[in-house]
XYZ file of C-alpha atoms in Angstrom:
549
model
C 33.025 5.659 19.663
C 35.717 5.696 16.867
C 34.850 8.232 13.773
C 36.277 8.658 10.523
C 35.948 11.109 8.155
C 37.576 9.377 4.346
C 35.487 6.085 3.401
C 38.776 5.524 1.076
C 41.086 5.130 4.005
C 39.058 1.199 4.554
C 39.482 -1.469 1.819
C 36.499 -2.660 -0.658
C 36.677 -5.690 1.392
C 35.878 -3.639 4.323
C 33.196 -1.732 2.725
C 31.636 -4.446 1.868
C 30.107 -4.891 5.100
C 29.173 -1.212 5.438
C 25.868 0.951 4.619
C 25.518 4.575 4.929
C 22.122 5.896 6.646
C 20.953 9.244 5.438
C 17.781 11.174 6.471
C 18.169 9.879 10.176
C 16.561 12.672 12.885
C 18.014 14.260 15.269
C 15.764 13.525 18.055
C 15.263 9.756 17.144
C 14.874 7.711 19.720
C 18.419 5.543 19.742
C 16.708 2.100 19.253
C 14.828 2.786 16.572
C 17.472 2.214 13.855
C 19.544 0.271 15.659
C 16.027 -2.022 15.634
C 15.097 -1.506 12.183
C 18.822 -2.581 11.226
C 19.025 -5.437 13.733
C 16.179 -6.945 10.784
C 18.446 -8.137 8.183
C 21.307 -9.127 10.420
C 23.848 -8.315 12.839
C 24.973 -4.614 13.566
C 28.964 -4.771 14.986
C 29.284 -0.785 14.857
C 27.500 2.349 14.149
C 29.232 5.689 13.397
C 26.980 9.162 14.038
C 27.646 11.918 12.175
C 25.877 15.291 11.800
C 23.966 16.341 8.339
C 24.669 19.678 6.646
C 20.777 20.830 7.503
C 21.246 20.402 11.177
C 17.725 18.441 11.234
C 19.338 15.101 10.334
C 22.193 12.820 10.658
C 24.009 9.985 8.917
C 24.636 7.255 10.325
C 27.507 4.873 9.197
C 26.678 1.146 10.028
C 29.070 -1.637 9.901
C 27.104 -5.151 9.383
C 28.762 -8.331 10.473
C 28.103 -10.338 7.248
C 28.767 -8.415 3.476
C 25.007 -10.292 2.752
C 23.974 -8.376 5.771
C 24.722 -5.208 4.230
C 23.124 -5.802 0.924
C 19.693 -6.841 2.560
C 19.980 -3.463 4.067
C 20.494 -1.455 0.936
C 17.625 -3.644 -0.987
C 15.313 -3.611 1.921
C 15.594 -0.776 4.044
C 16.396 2.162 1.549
C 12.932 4.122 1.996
C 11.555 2.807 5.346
C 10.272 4.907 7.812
C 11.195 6.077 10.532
C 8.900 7.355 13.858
C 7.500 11.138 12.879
C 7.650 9.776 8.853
C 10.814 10.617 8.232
C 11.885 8.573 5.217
C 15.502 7.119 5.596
C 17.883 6.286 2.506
C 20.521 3.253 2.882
C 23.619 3.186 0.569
C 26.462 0.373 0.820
C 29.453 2.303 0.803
C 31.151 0.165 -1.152
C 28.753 1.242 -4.198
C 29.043 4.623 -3.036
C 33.114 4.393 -3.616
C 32.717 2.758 -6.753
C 29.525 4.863 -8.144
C 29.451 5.157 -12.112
C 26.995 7.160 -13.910
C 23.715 5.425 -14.454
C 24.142 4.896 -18.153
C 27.153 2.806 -17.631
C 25.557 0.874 -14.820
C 24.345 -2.907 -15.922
C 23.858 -4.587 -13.229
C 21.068 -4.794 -10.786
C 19.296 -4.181 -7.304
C 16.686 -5.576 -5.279
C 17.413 -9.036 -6.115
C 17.432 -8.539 -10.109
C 20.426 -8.119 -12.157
C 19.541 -7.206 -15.705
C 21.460 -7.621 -18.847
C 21.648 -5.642 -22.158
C 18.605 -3.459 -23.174
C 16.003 -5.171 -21.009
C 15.478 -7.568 -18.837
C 15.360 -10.685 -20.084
C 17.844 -12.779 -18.668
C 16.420 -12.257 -14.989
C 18.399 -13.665 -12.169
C 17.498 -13.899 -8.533
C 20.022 -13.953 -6.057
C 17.399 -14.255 -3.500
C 13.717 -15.614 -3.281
C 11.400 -12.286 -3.985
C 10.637 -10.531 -1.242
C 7.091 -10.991 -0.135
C 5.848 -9.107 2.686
C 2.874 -10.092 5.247
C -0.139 -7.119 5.220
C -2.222 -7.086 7.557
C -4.899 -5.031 9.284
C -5.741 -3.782 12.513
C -8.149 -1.651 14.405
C -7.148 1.977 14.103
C -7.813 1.871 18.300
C -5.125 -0.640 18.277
C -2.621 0.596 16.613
C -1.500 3.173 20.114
C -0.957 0.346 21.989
C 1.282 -1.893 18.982
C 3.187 1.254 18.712
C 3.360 1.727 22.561
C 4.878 4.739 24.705
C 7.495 6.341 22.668
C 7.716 3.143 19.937
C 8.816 0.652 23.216
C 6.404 -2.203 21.945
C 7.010 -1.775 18.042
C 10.862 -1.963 19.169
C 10.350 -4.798 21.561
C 8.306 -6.709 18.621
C 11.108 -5.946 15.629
C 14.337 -6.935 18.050
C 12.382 -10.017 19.118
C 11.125 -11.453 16.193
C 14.342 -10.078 13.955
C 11.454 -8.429 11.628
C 10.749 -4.984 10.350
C 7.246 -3.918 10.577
C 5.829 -0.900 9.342
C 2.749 0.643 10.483
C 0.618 2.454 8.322
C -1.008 5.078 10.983
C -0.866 8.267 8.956
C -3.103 6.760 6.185
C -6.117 8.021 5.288
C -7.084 9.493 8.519
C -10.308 8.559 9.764
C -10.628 4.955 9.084
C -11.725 2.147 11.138
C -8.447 0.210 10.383
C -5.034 0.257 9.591
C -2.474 -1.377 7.717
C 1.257 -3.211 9.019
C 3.430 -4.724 6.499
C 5.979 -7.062 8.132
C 9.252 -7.976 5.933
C 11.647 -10.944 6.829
C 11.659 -14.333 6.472
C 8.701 -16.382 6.921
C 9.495 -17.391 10.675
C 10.403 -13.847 11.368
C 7.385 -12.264 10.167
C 4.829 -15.267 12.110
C 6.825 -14.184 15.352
C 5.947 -10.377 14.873
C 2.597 -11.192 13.961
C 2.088 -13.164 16.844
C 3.441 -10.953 19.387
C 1.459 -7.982 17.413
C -2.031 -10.512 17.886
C -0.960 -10.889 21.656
C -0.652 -6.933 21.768
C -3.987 -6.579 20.896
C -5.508 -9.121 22.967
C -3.836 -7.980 25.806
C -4.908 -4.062 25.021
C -9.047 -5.741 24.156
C -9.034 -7.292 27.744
C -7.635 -4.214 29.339
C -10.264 -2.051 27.719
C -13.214 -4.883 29.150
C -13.912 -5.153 25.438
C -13.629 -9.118 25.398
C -13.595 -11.399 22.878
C -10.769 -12.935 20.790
C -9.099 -11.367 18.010
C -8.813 -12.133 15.102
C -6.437 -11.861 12.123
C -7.094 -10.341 8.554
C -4.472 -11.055 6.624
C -4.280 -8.581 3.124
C -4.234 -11.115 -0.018
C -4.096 -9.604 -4.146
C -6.866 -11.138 -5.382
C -4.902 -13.135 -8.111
C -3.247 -15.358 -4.938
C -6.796 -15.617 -3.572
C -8.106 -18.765 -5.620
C -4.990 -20.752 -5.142
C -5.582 -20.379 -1.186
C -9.051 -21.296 -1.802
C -7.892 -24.542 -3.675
C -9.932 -26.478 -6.105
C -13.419 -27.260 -3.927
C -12.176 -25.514 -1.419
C -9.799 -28.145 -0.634
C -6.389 -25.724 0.064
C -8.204 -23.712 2.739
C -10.057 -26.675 4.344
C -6.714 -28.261 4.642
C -5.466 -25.390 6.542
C -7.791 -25.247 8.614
C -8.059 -28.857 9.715
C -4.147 -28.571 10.485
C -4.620 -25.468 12.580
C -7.786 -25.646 13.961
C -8.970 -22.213 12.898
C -11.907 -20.922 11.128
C -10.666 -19.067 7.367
C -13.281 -16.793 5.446
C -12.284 -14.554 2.621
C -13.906 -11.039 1.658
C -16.183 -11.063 -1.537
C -14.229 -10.650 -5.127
C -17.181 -7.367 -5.531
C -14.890 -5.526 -2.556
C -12.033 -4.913 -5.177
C -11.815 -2.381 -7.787
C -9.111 -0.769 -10.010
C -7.298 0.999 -7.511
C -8.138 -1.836 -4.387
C -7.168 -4.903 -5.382
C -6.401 -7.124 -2.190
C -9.084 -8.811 -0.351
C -8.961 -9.875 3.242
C -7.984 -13.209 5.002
C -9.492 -13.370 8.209
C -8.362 -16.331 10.285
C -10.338 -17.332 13.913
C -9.576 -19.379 16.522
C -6.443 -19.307 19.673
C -3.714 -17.217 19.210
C -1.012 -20.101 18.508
C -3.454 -21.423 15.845
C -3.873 -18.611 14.481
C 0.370 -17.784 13.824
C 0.433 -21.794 12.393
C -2.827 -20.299 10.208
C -0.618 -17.531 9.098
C 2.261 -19.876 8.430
C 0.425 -21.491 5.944
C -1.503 -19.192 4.620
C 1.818 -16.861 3.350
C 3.556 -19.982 2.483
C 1.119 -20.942 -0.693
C 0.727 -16.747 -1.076
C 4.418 -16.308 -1.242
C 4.884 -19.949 -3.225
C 1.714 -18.521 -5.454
C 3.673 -14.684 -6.320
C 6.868 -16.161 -6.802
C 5.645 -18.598 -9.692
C 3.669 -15.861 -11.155
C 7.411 -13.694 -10.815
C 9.288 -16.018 -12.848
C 6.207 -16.637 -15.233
C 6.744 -12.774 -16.055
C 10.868 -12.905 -16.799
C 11.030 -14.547 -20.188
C 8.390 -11.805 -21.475
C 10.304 -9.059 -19.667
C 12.342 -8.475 -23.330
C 9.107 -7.265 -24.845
C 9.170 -4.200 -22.449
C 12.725 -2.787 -21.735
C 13.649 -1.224 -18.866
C 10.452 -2.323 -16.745
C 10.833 -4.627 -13.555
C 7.963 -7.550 -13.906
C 6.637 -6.194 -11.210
C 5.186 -3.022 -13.141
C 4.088 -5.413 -15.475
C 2.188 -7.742 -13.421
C 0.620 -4.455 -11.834
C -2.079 -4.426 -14.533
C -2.893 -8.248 -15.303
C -5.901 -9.390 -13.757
C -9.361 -10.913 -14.852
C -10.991 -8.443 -17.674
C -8.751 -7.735 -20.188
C -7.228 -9.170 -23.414
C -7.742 -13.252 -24.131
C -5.630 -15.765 -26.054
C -3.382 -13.913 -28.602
C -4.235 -10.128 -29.517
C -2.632 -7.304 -31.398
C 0.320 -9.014 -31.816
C 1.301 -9.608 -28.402
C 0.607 -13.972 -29.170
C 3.824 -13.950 -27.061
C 2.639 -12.907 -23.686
C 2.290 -15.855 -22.224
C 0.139 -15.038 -18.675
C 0.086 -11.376 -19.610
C -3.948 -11.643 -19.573
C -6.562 -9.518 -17.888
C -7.764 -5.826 -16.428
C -7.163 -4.136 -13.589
C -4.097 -4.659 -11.434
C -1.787 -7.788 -10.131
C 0.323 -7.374 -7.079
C 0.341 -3.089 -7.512
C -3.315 -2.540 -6.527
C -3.813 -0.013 -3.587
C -6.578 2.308 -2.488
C -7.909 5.506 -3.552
C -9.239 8.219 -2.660
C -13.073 6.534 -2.685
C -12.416 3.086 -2.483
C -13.838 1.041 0.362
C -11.273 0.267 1.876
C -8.392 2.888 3.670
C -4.981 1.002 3.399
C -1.719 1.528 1.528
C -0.894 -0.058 -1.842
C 0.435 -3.700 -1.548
C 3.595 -3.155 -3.899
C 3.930 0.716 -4.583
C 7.038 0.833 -6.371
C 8.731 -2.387 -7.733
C 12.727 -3.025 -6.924
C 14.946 -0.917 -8.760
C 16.819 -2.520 -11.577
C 20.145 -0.122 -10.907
C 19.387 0.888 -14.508
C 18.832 4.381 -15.573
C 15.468 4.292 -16.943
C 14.590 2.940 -14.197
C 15.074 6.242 -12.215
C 14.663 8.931 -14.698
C 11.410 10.351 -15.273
C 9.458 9.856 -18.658
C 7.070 12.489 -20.331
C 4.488 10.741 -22.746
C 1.415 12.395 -24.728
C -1.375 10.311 -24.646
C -4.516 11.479 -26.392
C -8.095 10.519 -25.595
C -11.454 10.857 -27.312
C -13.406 14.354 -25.877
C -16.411 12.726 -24.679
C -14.282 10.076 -22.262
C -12.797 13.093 -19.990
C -15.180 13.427 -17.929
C -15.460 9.670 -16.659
C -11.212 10.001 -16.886
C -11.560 13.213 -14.383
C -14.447 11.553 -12.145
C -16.867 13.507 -9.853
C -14.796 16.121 -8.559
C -11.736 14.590 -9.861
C -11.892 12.264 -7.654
C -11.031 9.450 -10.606
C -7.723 11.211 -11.714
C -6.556 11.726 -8.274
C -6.530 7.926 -8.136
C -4.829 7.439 -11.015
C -2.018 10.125 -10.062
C -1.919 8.494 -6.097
C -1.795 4.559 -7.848
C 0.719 5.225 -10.388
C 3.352 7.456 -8.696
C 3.112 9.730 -12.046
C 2.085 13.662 -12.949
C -1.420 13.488 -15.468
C -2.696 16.835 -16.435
C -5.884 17.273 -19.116
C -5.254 19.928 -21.810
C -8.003 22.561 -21.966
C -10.563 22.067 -24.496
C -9.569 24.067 -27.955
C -12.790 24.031 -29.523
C -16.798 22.782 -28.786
C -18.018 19.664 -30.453
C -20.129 20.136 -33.207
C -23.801 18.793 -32.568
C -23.920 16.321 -35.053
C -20.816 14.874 -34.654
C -20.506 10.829 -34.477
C -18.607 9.740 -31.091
C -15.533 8.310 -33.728
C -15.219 12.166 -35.022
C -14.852 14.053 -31.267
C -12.139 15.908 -31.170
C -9.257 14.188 -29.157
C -7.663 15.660 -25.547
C -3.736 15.794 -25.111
C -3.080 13.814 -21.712
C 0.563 14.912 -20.363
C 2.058 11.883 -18.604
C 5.259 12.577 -16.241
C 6.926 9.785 -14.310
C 8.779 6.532 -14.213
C 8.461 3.741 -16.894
C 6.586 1.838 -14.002
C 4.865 5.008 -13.126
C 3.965 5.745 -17.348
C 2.728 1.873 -17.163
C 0.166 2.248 -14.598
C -1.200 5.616 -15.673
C -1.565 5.053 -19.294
C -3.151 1.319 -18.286
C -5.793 2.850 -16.080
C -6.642 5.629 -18.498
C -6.966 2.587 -20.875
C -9.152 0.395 -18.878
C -11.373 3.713 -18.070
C -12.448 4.022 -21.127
C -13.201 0.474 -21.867
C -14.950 0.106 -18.926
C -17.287 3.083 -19.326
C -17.834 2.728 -22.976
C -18.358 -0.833 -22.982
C -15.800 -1.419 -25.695
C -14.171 -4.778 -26.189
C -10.254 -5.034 -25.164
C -9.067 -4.246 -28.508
C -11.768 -1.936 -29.558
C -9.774 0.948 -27.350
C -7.138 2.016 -29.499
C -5.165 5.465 -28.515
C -2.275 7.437 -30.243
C 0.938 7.693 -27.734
C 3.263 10.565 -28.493
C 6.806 10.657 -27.702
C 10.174 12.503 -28.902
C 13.044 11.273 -29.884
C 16.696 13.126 -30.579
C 16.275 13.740 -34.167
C 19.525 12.696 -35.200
C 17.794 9.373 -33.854
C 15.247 8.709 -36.475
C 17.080 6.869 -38.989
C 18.280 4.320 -36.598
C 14.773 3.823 -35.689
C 13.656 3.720 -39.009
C 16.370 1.275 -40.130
C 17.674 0.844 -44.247
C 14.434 0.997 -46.179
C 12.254 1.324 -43.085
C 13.435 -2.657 -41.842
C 13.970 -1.633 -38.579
C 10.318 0.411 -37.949
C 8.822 -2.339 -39.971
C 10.211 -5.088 -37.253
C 8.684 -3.022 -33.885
C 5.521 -2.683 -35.886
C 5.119 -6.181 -36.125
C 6.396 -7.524 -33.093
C 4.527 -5.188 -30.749
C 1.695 -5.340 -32.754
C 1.446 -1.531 -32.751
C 1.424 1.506 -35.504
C 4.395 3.480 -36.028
C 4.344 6.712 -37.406
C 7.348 9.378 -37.590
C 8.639 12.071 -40.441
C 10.715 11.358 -43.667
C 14.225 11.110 -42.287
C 15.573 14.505 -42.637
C 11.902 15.843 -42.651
C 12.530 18.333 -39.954
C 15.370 20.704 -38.547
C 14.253 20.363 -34.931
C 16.580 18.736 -32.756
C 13.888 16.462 -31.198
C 11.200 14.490 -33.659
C 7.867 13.179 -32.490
C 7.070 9.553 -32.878
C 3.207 8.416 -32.954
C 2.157 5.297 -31.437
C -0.960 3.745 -31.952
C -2.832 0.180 -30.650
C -3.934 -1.198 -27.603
C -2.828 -0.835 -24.321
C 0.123 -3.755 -24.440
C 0.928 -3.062 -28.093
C 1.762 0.769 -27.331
C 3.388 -0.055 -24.062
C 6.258 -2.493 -25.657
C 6.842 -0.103 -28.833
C 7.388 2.814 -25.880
C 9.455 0.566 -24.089
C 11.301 -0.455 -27.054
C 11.955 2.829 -28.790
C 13.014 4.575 -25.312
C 15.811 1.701 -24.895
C 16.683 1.685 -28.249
C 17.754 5.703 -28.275
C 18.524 5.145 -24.716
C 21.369 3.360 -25.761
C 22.994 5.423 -27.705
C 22.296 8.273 -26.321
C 23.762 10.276 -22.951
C 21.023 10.267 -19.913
C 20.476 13.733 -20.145
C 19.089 13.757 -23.164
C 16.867 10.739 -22.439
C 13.797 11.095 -24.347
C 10.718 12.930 -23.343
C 7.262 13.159 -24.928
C 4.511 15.603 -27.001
C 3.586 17.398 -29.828
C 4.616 20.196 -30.827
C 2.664 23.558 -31.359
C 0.285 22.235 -33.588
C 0.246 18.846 -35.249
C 2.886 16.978 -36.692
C 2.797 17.044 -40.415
C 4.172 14.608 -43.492
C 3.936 11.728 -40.993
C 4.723 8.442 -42.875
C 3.483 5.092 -41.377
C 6.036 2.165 -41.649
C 3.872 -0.789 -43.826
C-alpha cells in the first residue's frame, strides 16, 4: 500500500477525486467503510493512517470519478459507523484550498448560495430524499447479522447506504433504517432487508408474511392518498398489494411522519415501494423549490429549517406582514418532525439537520433571549420537563428558563404577568425550531389565534453597528419593520458606551424570525465571525428604547 504524508505534493486535479475520512476506529471491521464508500461510487485506493488519540484513524480515499468524491463529502460526512462512532468526510481538495468561513460563498449539500441569503438557490443535484422505514426491534440482529456481514452484504449489493437506528430509544417494539441512494438502489436494499426478515420469521416458526411500513411526513401523505383515493388505488392495482396509512391523530409536534404499510409478495411489495417514494420524493422536491424564492426573507437558513415548522394549524392567507410567503402556512413541523421523549412512537427524526450551506452562520452558534408570559412556563417545561426536553432533543439547541424574580400579584390580569427570560443557544436552524415550538406551545395551550401570540426576541448587536441598522433618519429600521412585519426597537444611536447594544424584536412567530434573520446577516456582513452576534439583556432592562415608526 503506497502512503504519503504532503496532500500538496498531488495536483487540484488529483484532489479532486480524493476525500479524507476522520473519526474511523481502530478495530473496525475492514469492510465497513470500504462498504459505506462503495455507496456513492467507485473506491480505486484507500490510504490508512493513524490518529493522534491512538483510538482512531484517517483514512485517505481516492474515488474514481471527482462527482464520486463530492457525493461522499455531501452524503457521508456524519454517518455512522458500527459501535456509533460518527465519521467526518472532507474532499481534500477543499481542505487545500480552505478559506475562513466569512469569505466562503459558495455552497454544500447540493445548494450554492449567493450574497446575504439564499435566494438564488441552485441544485446541482435532485434533493436527497431518503427511504425510512421500520422494523421489528427482534429483527434488527439478524439485518445487522454476525459482526455487520448481512448489513455489508445488503449496502455492496444494492450500492446503498443504510443506517440502522438500533440504539434509539431503547425498549421499543420497533426500529428505524434510513436507506440513501438513488431510487433503484434504495428498492434493492429494501428488498433484500424484507427478504432478511422473512427468512429470520420462518426460521423462528413465527410464519406469516411481512410486511413493509414505510415512514411518510404527513404533508406527502395526501398526495399518496390522491384525490378519492385514486393515487393509492392506482398503486395498488399496478402492484398487487394492499396500502393502509396510520391515522393523522398518531402525529404530534415532535412526531410528525405517519406510517405506510404495504402487504402482499415480496416482489410486489419492492414495485409498491417504487412507487410509493417516487410521488414522496416527486411530492418533497416540489415543496423544496416552492420554499427557494422565499428563502431571501430569512438569511442564512437552508429551506429545509424553514419547511420544518409549516404544517396544518398555523397562520392563513397573508398575516403580519409576511403576504409574501407564498406556502409558508401552518403549525407544527414539515419534513423536520421526529420523536420525543413521550411521543408514541420511538424512531429518529426524519430530517435532523438540513444540508449545510458552506456559509458561516450556518455553523456558528446563535444566542437569542426570548421572553414568555409567567403563567405559560409550566405547559413550556411539561410534567417533569418532559415538554422542554423535546424541544431541546427536536431542535438541536440549548433552552434554559430563568428563575422566577418575583411572585405574581393575586389580582393580576393574565396580560400583566410578569414575563420569563428564555436563553436560546444553537444554530439559526436550531434557533428556528426552538423559538417555533415555544411559539406554537403557547398557542396551543392558551387557545390563542395565530397572531394573537406575540413575544419580544432579544438580541445584541456590535454597537458600532446600530446606525447601519438604523439607517439616515431611521430608513433603514423603518424598511425591516415593514417588510417582516415585525417591531423594532433599539437605543438612540450613541445612547450607550457598551460595546454590544440590545435590539428588541417583537410579532409573531414568522415576523420575528425574518427580522432575526435579517439583522444577524446584515451585521454579519460587515463584521469578522468572531464577533458574530449573540443575544440578551443586560443586568436589568434596557432603557430609552426608541421604536422605529
Amino acid at each position: 500500500m503506497e502512503h504519503y504524508n504532503d496532500e500538496n505534493v498531488y495536483s487540484p486535479e488529483r484532489l479532486e477525486t480524493r476525500v479524507r475520512v476522520s473519526g474511523v476506529p481502530v478495530n473496525a471491521h475492514p469492510d465497513e467503510l470500504t462498504s459505506l464508500l462503495q455507496t456513492v461510487g467507485e473506491v480505486t485506493k484507500s490510504e490508512k493512517y493513524e490518529s493522534r488519540d491512538g483510538q482512531t484513524q484517517v483514512v485517505h480515499v481516492t474515488f474514481s470519478t471527482a462527482e464520486s468524491a463530492r457525493d461522499a463529502a455531501q452524503r457521508l460526512n456524519g454517518a455512522s459507523m458500527d459501535g456509533g462512532h460518527t465519521i467526518r468526510v472532507d474532499r481534500l481538495v477543499d481542505r487545500r484550498s480552505r478559506v475562513p468561513r466569512s469569505q466562503q460563498g459558495g455552497g454544500r449539500g447540493g445548494i450554492m448560495t449567493g450574497g446575504g441569503g439564499m435566494g438564488g438557490i441552485q441544485h446541482r443535484h435532485a434533493a436527497e430524499f431518503p427511504l425510512r422505514i421500520l422494523v421489528l426491534s427482534e429483527m434488527v440482529g439478524a439485518i445487522i447479522g454476525r459482526q455487520g456481514a448481512t448489513i455489508r452484504a445488503i449496502t455492496q449489493q444494492s450500492r446503498a447506504r443504510v443506517d440502522v437506528h438500533r440504539k434509539d430509544n431503547a425498549g421499543s417494539l420497533e426500529k428505524a433504517i434510513t436507506i440513501y441512494g438513488n431510487p433503484e438502489n434504495c428498492t434493492s436494499a429494501c428488498k433484500r432487508i424484507l427478504e432478511v426478515m422473512q427468512e429470520e420469521s420462518d426460521k423462528t416458526n413465527k410464519g406469516g408474511e411481512v410486511s413493509l411500513k414505510i415512514l411518510a411526513h404527513n404533508n406527502l401523505i395526501g398526495r399518496i392518498i390522491g384525490k378519492g383515493g385514486a393515487t393509492i388505488k392506482k398503486i395498488m392495482e399496478d402492484t398487487n398489494t394492499k396500502i393502509t396509512v396510520s391515522s393523522v391523530n398518531d402525529i404530534n409536534s415532535f412526531n410528525l411522519e405517519r406510517i405506510i404499510t404495504i402487504k402482499g409478495s415480496i416482489d410486489d411489495i419492492a414495485k409498491a415501494e417504487n412507487a410509493v417514494s417516487a410521488k414522496l420524493r416527486q411530492s418533497y422536491e416540489s415543496d423544496l423549490q416552492s420554499f427557494a424564492p422565499q428563502s431571501s426573507m430569512f438569511p442564512g437558513l437552508h429551506p429545509m429549517a424553514m419547511m420544518s415548522t409549516v404544517g396544518s394549524g398555523g397562520p392563513r392567507g397573508d398575516r403580519g406582514g409576511m403576504n409574501s410567503m407564498g406556502p409558508m402556512h401552518g403549525g407544527p413541523g414539515m419534513y423536520g418532525g421526529g420523536s420525543g421523549n413521550g411521543s408514541s412512537l420511538g424512531y429518529t427524526p426524519m430530517y435532523p439537520a438540513p444540508f449545510s450551506s458552506g456559509s458561516y452562520s450556518d455553523n456558528c452558534e446563535e444566542t437569542a433571549f426570548l421572553y414568555i408570559p409567567n403563567y405559560s412556563v409550566g405547559a413550556i417545561i411539561g410534567t417533569k420537563g418532559s415538554h422542554i426536553r423535546n424541544i431541546i432533543r427536536f431542535s438541536g439547541a440549548s433552552v434554559k428558563i430563568a428563575a422566577q424574580e418575583s411572585a405574581p400579584q393575586d389580582n393580576m390580569n393574565m396580560t400583566d404577568v410578569p414575563e420569563r427570560k428564555v436563553t436560546v443557544v444553537g444554530t439559526p436552524e436550531a434557533q428556528w425550531k426552538a423559538q417555533y415550538l415555544i411559539f406554537e406551545k403557547i398557542r396551543e395551550e392558551y387557545a390563542f389565534g395565530y397572531d394573537d401570540v406575540k413575544l419580544t426576541v432579544e438580541v445584541l448587536i456590535p454597537s458600532s453597528q446600530v446606525g447601519r441598522l438604523i439607517g439616515k433618519g431611521g430608513q433603514n429600521v423603518r424598511d425591516l419593520q415593514r417588510q417582516t412585519g415585525a417591531s423594532i426597537k433599539l437605543p438612540q444611536l450613541g445612547a450607550t458606551q457598551d460595546e454590544e447594544t440590545t435590539v428588541q424584536i417583537m410579532g409573531q412567530f414568522y415576523a420575528v424570525q425574518s427580522a432575526q434573520r435579517r439583522i444577524r446577516s446584515m451585521v454579519q456582513s460587515s463584521v469578522a465571525p468572531p464577533y458574530m452576534m449573540g443575544g440578551g439583556r443586560r443586568s436589568g432592562s434596557p432603557r430609552g428604547m426608541m421604536t422605529q415608526q
